[in-house]
Tab-separated table of C-alpha atoms in Angstrom:
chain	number	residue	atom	x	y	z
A	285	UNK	CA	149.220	163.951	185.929
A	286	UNK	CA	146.221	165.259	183.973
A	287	UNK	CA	148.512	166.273	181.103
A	288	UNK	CA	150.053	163.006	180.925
A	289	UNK	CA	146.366	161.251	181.086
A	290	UNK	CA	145.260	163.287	178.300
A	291	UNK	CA	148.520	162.529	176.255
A	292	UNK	CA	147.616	158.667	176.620
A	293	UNK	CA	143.988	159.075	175.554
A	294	UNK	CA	145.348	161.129	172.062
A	295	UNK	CA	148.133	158.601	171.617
A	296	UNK	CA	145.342	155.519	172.133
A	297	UNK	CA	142.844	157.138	169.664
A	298	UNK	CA	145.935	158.047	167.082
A	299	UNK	CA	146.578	154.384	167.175
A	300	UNK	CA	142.725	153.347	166.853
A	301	UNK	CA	142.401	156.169	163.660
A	302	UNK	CA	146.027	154.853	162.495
A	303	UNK	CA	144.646	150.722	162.502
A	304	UNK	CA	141.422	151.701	160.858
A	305	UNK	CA	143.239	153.103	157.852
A	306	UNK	CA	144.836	149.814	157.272
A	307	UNK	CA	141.608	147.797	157.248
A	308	UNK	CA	140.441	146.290	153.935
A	309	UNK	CA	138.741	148.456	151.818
A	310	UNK	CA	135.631	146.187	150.728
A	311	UNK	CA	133.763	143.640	152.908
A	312	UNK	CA	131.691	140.578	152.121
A	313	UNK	CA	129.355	138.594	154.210
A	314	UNK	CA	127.673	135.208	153.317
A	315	UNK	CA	126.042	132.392	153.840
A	316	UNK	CA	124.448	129.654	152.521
A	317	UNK	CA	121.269	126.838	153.478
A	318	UNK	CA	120.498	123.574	151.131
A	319	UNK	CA	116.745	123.912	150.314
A	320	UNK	CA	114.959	120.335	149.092
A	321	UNK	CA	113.671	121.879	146.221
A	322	UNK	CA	114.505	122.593	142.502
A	323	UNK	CA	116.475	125.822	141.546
A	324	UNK	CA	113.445	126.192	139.233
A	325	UNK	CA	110.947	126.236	142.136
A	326	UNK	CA	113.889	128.359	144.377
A	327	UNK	CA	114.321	131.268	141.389
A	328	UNK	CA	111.052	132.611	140.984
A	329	UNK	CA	110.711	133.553	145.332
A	330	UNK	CA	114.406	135.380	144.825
A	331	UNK	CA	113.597	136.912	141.097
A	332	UNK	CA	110.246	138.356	141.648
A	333	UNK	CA	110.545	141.445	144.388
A	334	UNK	CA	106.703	140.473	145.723
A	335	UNK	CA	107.894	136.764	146.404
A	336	UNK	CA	111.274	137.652	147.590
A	337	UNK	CA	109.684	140.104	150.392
A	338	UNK	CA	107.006	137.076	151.484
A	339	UNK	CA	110.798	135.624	152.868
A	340	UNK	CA	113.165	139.074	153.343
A	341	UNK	CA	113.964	138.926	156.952
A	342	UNK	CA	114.108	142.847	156.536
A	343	UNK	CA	110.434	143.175	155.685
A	344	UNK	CA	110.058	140.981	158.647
A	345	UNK	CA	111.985	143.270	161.468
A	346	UNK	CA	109.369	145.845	160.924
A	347	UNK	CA	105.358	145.425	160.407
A	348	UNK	CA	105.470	149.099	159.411
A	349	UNK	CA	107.431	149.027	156.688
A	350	UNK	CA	106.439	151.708	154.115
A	351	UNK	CA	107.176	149.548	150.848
A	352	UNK	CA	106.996	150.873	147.370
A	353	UNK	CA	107.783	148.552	143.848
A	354	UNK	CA	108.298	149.932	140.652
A	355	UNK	CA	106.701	149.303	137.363
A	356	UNK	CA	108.807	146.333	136.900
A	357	UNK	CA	109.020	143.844	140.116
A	358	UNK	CA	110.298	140.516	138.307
A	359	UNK	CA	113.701	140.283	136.737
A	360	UNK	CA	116.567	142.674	135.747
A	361	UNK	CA	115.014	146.398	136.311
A	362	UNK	CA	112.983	145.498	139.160
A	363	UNK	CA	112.797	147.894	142.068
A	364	UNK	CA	111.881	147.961	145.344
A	365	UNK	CA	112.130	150.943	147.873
A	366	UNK	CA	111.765	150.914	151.465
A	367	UNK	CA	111.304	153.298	154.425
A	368	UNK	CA	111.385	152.013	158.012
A	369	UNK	CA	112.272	153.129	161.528
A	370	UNK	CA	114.074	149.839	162.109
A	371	UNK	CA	115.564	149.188	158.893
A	372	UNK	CA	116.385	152.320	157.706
A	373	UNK	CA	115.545	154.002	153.969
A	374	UNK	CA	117.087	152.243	150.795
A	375	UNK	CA	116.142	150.433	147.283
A	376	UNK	CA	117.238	147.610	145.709
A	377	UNK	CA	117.310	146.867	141.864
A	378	UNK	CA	117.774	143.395	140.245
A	379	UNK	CA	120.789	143.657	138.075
A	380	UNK	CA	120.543	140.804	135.972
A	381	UNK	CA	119.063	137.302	136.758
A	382	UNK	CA	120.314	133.853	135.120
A	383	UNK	CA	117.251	131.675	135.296
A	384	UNK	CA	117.213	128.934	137.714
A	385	UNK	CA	121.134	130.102	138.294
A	386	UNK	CA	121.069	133.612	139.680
A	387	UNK	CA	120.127	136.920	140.758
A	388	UNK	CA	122.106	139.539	141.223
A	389	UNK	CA	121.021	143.064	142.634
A	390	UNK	CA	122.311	146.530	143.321
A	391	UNK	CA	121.455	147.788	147.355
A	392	UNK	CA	121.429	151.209	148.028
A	393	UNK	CA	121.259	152.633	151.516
A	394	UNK	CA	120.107	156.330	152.066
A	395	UNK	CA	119.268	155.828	156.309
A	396	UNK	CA	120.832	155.658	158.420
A	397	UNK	CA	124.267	155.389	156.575
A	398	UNK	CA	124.782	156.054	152.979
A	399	UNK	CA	125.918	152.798	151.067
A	400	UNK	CA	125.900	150.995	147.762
A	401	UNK	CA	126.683	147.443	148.091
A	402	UNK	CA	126.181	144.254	145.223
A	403	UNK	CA	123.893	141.204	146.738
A	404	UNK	CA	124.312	138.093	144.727
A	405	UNK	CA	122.088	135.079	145.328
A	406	UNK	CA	123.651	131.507	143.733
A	407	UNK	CA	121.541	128.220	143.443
A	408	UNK	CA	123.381	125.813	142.656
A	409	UNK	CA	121.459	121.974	142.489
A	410	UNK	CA	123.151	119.537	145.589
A	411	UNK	CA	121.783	116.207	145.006
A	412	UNK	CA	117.932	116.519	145.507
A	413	UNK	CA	117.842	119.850	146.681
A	414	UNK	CA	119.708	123.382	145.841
A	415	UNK	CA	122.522	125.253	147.517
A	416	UNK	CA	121.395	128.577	148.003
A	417	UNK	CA	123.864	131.741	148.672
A	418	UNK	CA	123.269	134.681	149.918
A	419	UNK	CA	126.129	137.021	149.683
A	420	UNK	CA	126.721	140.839	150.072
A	421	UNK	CA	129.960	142.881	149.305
A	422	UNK	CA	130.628	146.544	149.022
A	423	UNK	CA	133.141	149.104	149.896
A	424	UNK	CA	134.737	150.800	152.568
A	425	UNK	CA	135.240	154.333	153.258
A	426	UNK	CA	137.491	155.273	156.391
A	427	UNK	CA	134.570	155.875	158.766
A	428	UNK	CA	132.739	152.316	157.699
A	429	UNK	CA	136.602	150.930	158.582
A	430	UNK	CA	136.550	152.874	161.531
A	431	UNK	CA	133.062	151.815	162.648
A	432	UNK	CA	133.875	147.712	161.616
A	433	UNK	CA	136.402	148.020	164.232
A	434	UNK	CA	133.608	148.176	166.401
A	435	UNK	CA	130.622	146.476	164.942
A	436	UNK	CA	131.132	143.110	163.168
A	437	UNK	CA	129.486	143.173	160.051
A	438	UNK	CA	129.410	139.468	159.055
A	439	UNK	CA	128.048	138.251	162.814
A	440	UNK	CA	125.130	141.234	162.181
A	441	UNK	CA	124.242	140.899	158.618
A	442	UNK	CA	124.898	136.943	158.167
A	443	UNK	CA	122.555	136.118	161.078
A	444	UNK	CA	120.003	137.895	158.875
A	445	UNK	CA	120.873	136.062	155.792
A	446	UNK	CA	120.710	132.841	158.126
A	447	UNK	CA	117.089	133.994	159.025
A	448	UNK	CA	116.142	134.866	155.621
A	449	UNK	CA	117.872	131.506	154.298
A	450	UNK	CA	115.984	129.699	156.684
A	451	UNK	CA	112.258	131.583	155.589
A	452	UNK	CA	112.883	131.008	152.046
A	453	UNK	CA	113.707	127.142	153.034
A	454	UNK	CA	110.307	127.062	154.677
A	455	UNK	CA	108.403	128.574	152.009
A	456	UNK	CA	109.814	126.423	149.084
A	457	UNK	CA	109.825	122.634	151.155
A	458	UNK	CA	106.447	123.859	152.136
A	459	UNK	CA	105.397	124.623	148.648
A	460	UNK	CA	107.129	121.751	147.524
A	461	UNK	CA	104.710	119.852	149.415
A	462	UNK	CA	101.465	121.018	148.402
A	463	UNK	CA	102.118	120.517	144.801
């Protein structure tokens, strides 16, 4: 009986390492929010790293947040590292930026998982306001397939890009507003 137990457990977690091989290798999450304001007033709070982390949901999840910017914090070159017991260790560096159009950085994880992922933010103009996306995609090694069996990525990381979405809404129809 115990022999036969045991034989099911191997065969069930053969199967669960044999499925995870076949996920996809990459991943995206995103989302999007229309803001009433102008790409022009929407590009400066995503291009400059000081204004983007007055709406970063991530700066928000921890109060002590040990926060470092490099010599550049504005435009392609920018940097911004970050140490935190709730969001981990990482840096992010601003690729290239399209004025009023887009940003695009490069995310690198050290804690509590090693990753390098590509964040894009789009703003496109919708009528009055602008169409803002917010999307992240990277790869997947075996044990980040293995572990998305378990943990959905895009119901985690999207509700924080719906939270940040929502801040940076705020912050620019409130600005909007006093000018």
């Amino acid at each position: 009986m115990l022999k036969t137990l045991l034989l099911i457990v191997l065969a069930a977690i053969a199967l669960v390492l044999a499925y995870a091989a076949t996920r996809p290798d990459t991943f995206r999450v995103e989302r999007s929010a229309r803001i009433q304001a102008p790409p022009a007033r929407l590009f400066p709070l995503i291009n400059d790293l000081h204004a983007f982390n007055t709406w970063n949901p991530y700066e928000k999840k921890d109060p002590a947040i040990k926060g470092t910017y490099g010599a550049v914090t504005a435009g392609p070159g920018a940097t911004y590292a970050w140490e935190s017991k709730e969001v981990g260790v990482g840096q992010m560096q601003i690729e290239s930026a399209v004025p009023d159009a887009s940003v695009a950085m490069r995310l690198t994880f050290i804690k509590p998982f090693s990753a390098v992922n590509q964040v894009n933010f789009t703003l496109a103009p919708a009528g009055d306001g602008t169409q803002v996306t917010w999307a992240m995609e990277g790869r997947l090694n075996y044990i980040a397939k293995l572990m998305h069996l378990f943990f959905n990525m895009d119901s985690m990381v999207g509700k924080d890009f719906e939270d940040g979405l929502a801040n940076l809404k705020t912050l620019a129809e409130r600005r909007q507003d006093t000018h």
